XYZ file of C-alpha atoms in Angstrom:
397
model
C 69.710 2.219 111.268
C 70.670 -1.037 112.919
C 71.500 -1.153 116.600
C 72.738 -4.540 116.249
C 76.717 -5.011 116.476
C 76.587 -8.435 114.378
C 75.770 -8.793 110.782
C 72.138 -8.906 109.876
C 70.463 -11.803 108.412
C 69.427 -9.853 105.376
C 72.864 -8.455 104.555
C 75.019 -9.711 101.633
C 76.110 -13.297 102.439
C 79.580 -13.460 104.236
C 82.241 -15.363 102.623
C 83.869 -16.329 105.733
C 83.727 -16.393 109.669
C 83.820 -12.983 111.516
C 87.112 -14.419 112.948
C 89.977 -16.342 111.333
C 89.362 -20.151 111.998
C 92.269 -22.009 113.730
C 95.258 -22.149 111.492
C 94.072 -19.544 109.188
C 96.222 -16.341 110.004
C 95.259 -14.248 107.259
C 91.539 -13.539 106.547
C 90.754 -14.346 102.834
C 91.053 -11.478 100.548
C 92.905 -9.219 102.849
C 96.350 -9.250 101.179
C 95.100 -8.317 97.749
C 93.165 -5.728 99.092
C 96.142 -4.012 101.160
C 98.325 -4.752 98.119
C 95.845 -2.833 95.918
C 95.387 0.175 98.533
C 99.037 0.739 98.646
C 99.749 0.779 95.073
C 96.826 3.337 94.375
C 98.326 5.475 97.222
C 101.940 5.221 95.936
C 100.604 6.006 92.453
C 99.313 9.014 94.014
C 102.805 9.836 95.535
C 104.172 9.404 92.226
C 101.607 11.885 90.889
C 102.543 14.449 93.535
C 106.417 14.122 92.840
C 105.949 14.708 88.979
C 103.543 17.868 89.993
C 106.149 18.974 92.267
C 109.103 18.439 89.871
C 106.935 20.538 87.157
C 106.733 23.344 89.370
C 110.336 23.018 91.218
C 109.419 21.513 94.493
C 110.987 19.038 96.383
C 108.919 15.839 97.067
C 109.827 15.319 100.722
C 109.565 18.701 101.952
C 106.168 18.999 100.238
C 104.868 15.888 101.901
C 106.373 16.383 105.160
C 106.367 20.064 105.744
C 102.939 21.398 104.334
C 100.802 23.815 106.400
C 99.855 22.012 109.786
C 102.803 19.367 109.070
C 105.301 22.027 110.318
C 103.485 22.530 113.662
C 103.464 18.958 114.412
C 107.373 18.428 113.470
C 108.237 21.328 115.875
C 106.226 19.792 118.491
C 108.104 16.342 117.752
C 111.419 18.142 117.910
C 111.005 20.952 120.769
C 107.824 20.004 122.671
C 104.924 22.168 123.256
C 104.614 25.818 124.306
C 107.797 26.638 122.107
C 105.877 28.120 118.883
C 103.294 30.704 118.405
C 101.743 32.543 115.416
C 100.072 36.077 115.623
C 97.455 36.442 112.820
C 97.007 39.777 110.883
C 93.711 39.942 112.846
C 95.579 39.841 115.925
C 94.862 36.245 117.031
C 97.380 34.284 118.837
C 97.567 30.747 117.619
C 99.539 28.273 119.717
C 100.647 24.638 119.327
C 98.429 23.540 122.121
C 95.583 23.219 119.238
C 97.565 20.061 117.930
C 97.015 16.966 119.792
C 99.929 15.129 121.056
C 100.073 11.498 119.876
C 101.181 11.894 116.248
C 104.212 14.025 117.462
C 105.175 11.884 120.265
C 105.202 8.884 117.794
C 107.099 10.909 115.216
C 109.685 11.665 118.301
C 109.804 8.014 119.129
C 110.727 7.239 115.755
C 113.480 9.412 115.341
C 114.718 8.405 118.925
C 115.284 4.823 117.715
C 115.823 5.243 113.795
C 118.345 7.405 111.991
C 115.710 9.606 110.553
C 114.911 13.088 110.037
C 111.557 14.104 111.593
C 110.108 14.916 108.383
C 111.024 11.114 107.175
C 109.871 9.669 110.417
C 106.332 11.543 110.172
C 106.117 10.121 106.792
C 106.949 6.718 107.957
C 104.248 7.109 110.939
C 101.405 8.276 108.459
C 102.118 5.549 105.653
C 102.245 2.663 108.379
C 99.271 3.714 109.902
C 97.489 4.234 106.636
C 97.820 0.442 105.904
C 97.076 -0.480 109.667
C 93.594 1.543 108.771
C 93.063 -0.343 105.667
C 93.614 -3.397 107.350
C 90.880 -2.300 109.645
C 88.392 -1.008 107.377
C 88.801 -4.360 105.536
C 87.940 -6.295 108.679
C 84.936 -4.297 109.424
C 83.675 -4.863 106.181
C 84.402 -8.599 105.793
C 82.827 -8.977 109.401
C 79.610 -7.218 108.311
C 79.141 -7.930 104.670
C 81.861 -10.416 103.283
C 85.121 -10.049 101.691
C 83.799 -8.548 98.266
C 82.434 -5.948 99.997
C 85.483 -5.410 102.347
C 87.865 -5.194 99.187
C 85.564 -2.615 97.694
C 85.186 -0.538 100.728
C 89.095 -0.487 100.960
C 89.447 0.373 97.321
C 87.071 3.249 97.693
C 88.677 4.723 100.454
C 91.959 4.799 98.560
C 90.571 6.500 95.591
C 88.801 9.533 97.622
C 89.773 12.721 96.054
C 91.299 13.790 99.614
C 92.849 10.592 100.239
C 96.506 12.455 99.306
C 96.402 13.409 102.979
C 96.938 9.877 103.901
C 100.281 10.060 102.542
C 101.465 13.606 103.996
C 102.599 14.311 107.458
C 98.934 14.621 108.762
C 97.040 12.951 111.591
C 94.365 11.713 109.274
C 96.032 8.152 108.775
C 96.753 7.514 112.388
C 93.393 8.771 113.446
C 92.010 6.353 111.011
C 93.399 3.545 112.023
C 92.648 3.504 115.897
C 89.065 4.634 114.874
C 88.753 1.584 112.403
C 90.150 -0.833 115.059
C 88.190 0.442 118.065
C 85.012 0.343 115.870
C 85.925 -3.514 115.062
C 86.439 -4.191 118.596
C 83.055 -2.932 119.363
C 81.259 -4.996 116.807
C 83.180 -8.261 117.790
C 82.319 -7.048 121.351
C 86.005 -6.559 122.580
C 85.043 -3.799 124.832
C 87.980 -3.521 126.704
C 90.170 -3.097 123.460
C 87.660 -0.676 122.018
C 87.791 1.896 124.900
C 91.665 1.627 124.764
C 91.783 2.432 121.128
C 88.989 5.229 121.469
C 91.098 6.824 123.946
C 94.104 6.929 121.957
C 92.177 8.079 118.941
C 91.268 11.097 121.203
C 94.972 12.175 121.712
C 95.303 11.893 118.172
C 93.129 14.929 116.916
C 90.519 17.352 117.861
C 87.884 14.904 116.271
C 88.992 12.101 118.265
C 85.938 12.352 120.479
C 84.038 10.707 117.577
C 85.280 7.620 118.355
C 84.434 7.842 121.965
C 80.985 9.050 121.265
C 80.477 5.767 119.119
C 81.803 3.528 121.557
C 79.386 5.020 124.445
C 76.339 4.940 122.345
C 77.041 1.191 121.219
C 77.795 0.388 125.049
C 74.599 2.325 126.177
C 72.619 0.511 123.769
C 73.739 -2.842 124.565
C 73.498 -2.273 128.487
C 69.749 -1.246 127.645
C 69.211 -4.092 125.658
C 70.686 -6.404 127.900
C 68.958 -4.866 131.028
C 72.319 -4.319 132.581
C 73.797 -7.678 132.201
C 76.863 -6.975 130.470
C 80.404 -7.912 131.128
C 82.370 -5.437 133.361
C 84.762 -5.004 130.236
C 82.016 -3.100 128.416
C 81.946 -0.520 131.495
C 85.364 -0.346 131.540
C 85.580 0.329 127.628
C 83.141 2.707 128.008
C 84.803 4.456 130.707
C 88.534 4.857 129.010
C 86.954 5.889 125.536
C 86.700 9.345 126.374
C 89.826 9.587 128.671
C 92.461 10.674 125.880
C 90.348 13.565 124.484
C 89.117 14.848 127.553
C 92.662 14.444 129.425
C 94.356 16.558 126.641
C 91.479 19.194 126.679
C 91.892 19.527 130.497
C 95.574 19.703 130.284
C 95.662 22.676 127.616
C 93.156 24.236 130.119
C 95.396 23.941 133.203
C 98.309 25.310 130.885
C 96.169 28.340 129.675
C 94.819 29.111 133.398
C 90.981 28.273 132.365
C 90.870 24.357 132.982
C 87.280 24.128 131.237
C 87.639 26.921 128.589
C 90.931 27.468 127.743
C 91.172 24.696 125.167
C 88.252 26.120 123.235
C 89.877 29.689 123.521
C 92.891 28.092 121.777
C 90.965 26.469 118.889
C 89.045 29.905 118.546
C 92.248 31.550 117.854
C 92.207 29.218 115.035
C 88.773 30.142 113.742
C 87.720 26.504 114.767
C 84.286 26.517 116.757
C 81.050 24.808 116.564
C 79.071 27.864 114.999
C 75.783 25.558 113.860
C 76.613 25.826 110.209
C 76.873 29.754 110.018
C 80.222 29.679 108.469
C 79.746 26.838 105.900
C 76.465 28.857 104.846
C 78.416 31.837 104.345
C 81.041 30.068 102.443
C 78.769 28.618 100.284
C 76.779 31.988 99.673
C 79.960 33.767 98.733
C 81.277 30.999 96.243
C 77.756 31.113 94.445
C 77.786 34.704 94.235
C 81.143 35.670 93.761
C 82.964 32.482 92.641
C 86.169 31.026 93.824
C 89.165 28.853 93.088
C 88.505 25.114 91.477
C 89.711 23.542 94.808
C 86.829 25.293 96.698
C 84.143 24.385 94.447
C 85.683 20.890 94.723
C 85.694 20.922 98.413
C 81.990 21.941 98.431
C 81.199 18.955 96.193
C 83.047 16.553 98.419
C 81.466 18.003 101.421
C 77.881 17.579 100.010
C 78.372 14.126 98.596
C 79.361 13.322 102.104
C 75.975 14.410 103.333
C 74.509 12.543 100.851
C 76.145 9.491 101.649
C 75.218 9.806 105.466
C 71.825 9.617 104.379
C 72.208 6.622 102.480
C 74.439 5.082 105.469
C 71.363 5.462 107.663
C 68.972 4.059 105.185
C 71.047 0.990 104.826
C 70.625 0.539 108.368
C 74.138 0.078 109.496
C 75.157 -0.752 112.815
C 74.883 2.306 115.429
C 78.458 2.385 116.158
C 79.186 3.304 112.735
C 76.522 5.718 112.203
C 77.435 7.211 115.035
C 80.924 7.492 114.381
C 80.198 8.814 110.718
C 77.441 10.935 111.894
C 79.769 12.987 114.567
C 82.378 13.841 111.689
C 79.744 15.220 109.346
C 78.107 17.063 111.894
C 81.651 18.906 112.651
C 82.099 19.243 109.241
C 78.604 20.889 108.478
C 78.033 22.800 111.814
C 82.138 23.480 112.718
C 83.809 26.933 111.244
C 86.956 27.015 110.215
C 88.859 26.835 106.705
C 86.240 25.211 104.403
C 89.334 23.750 102.058
C 90.035 21.553 105.242
C 86.663 20.057 105.639
C 86.982 17.337 103.017
C 90.026 15.935 105.238
C 88.130 16.067 108.292
C 85.491 13.575 106.456
C 88.383 11.187 105.414
C 88.307 9.005 108.457
C 84.595 8.476 107.903
C 85.167 5.405 105.922
C 81.654 4.182 106.910
C 80.233 6.579 104.525
C 81.450 4.649 101.590
C 79.645 1.358 102.740
C 76.527 1.932 100.361
C 78.810 2.798 97.554
C 80.942 -0.500 98.380
C 78.155 -2.874 98.680
C 76.630 -1.698 95.254
C 80.187 -1.793 93.906
C 80.612 -5.577 95.222
C 77.253 -6.196 93.294
C 78.078 -4.823 90.185
C 81.319 -6.387 90.078
C 79.819 -9.962 89.788
C 77.474 -8.623 86.949
C 79.613 -6.172 85.050
C 83.106 -6.787 86.125
C 84.755 -4.530 83.253
C 82.479 -1.644 83.851
C 83.266 -1.843 87.481
C 87.093 -1.910 86.773
C 86.536 1.126 84.378
C 84.825 3.375 87.192
C 87.408 2.380 89.956
C 90.191 3.192 87.479
C 88.528 6.773 86.528
C 88.104 7.532 90.231
C 91.721 6.605 90.979
C 92.987 8.935 88.188
C 90.743 11.812 89.608
C 92.067 11.088 93.036
C 95.528 11.296 91.665
C 95.089 14.479 89.843
C 93.348 16.039 92.559
C 95.729 15.219 95.109
C 98.586 16.442 92.724
C 96.736 19.442 92.319
C 96.421 20.434 95.778
C 99.721 19.658 97.014
C 101.598 21.458 94.184
C 99.690 24.048 92.474
C 96.688 25.312 94.861
C 97.597 27.540 97.678
C 94.355 26.803 99.877
C 95.309 25.351 103.368
C 94.582 21.506 103.508
């Protein structure tokens, strides 16, 4: 992997400067990429709507009130400490397992706009998805040029699990904060990188992946320059983990166990770091006894994520991107919990798509028709899979 925060000399040539030139407000290729992203995801929503209609489900209720979304909406409406669930095994699940930034934004939107919490949650998620695609495009353009940037955004849009960008979940918000924090590291805006990483840490349990990436990049920069780094770097590294640590300690204080309380809360949700034991049991059971289509598809998605991480490392991507993607891959592979939720944990790990995006951008120049056909096929698979998991499958997202 490369530890540099700037494009490598041997990389695909950039078509434009890392920062817009004076008078050039919109980077070249950004608007078409975002329009294509929005079109793909809106088509995905249409596919879910058709599937919901076929099975007699209302669209908005399905998008805004599925699984964890109900907990977020309850927090947005009533605050924390007002909802618990006792499982069949006697575990007490509380709303403290859910981080506060997303429901806080939903509450803010309902305060200023005449929207229901469900519609406000979708507005936050959809807006954040576009902001995330914008940040992903800027990273791709900064490192490899606008052709790779566009391919990166499109590939992210057609992932099978990308339907979760359009429901009331935190993946869109987390992806947006992560993408822009990583971009700020690559462009050496350390204070902004730290602030955005801190907010990412308030968005979901895996938010510490952004802080880890910022800290790793900052440590490498300090070593490389023998400590002669700007004060903003130290400040950014200090700020990066504060959001995640702050919420973890707040939950610990509420539960009466400052250091262990949060992890006890997560344990009630069967969410813990078990070094992959749970994942191995799942794979064994699936191979020996079979399972539903969704679980087999989830296994393929996770296996593809592991393969793509290897390719990302071989591609010598910048350290900050490798660390961010690596932490998310590690959480997915070595963490317990419902296996059907693991693909969405990988959704924010957009750096995994960089090797594919570079290959796609290269093939587009040589075989444009074949490239369009491949992207179109991936989009159809994404739409069908999203419609199936939202309207037909019973597996938790």
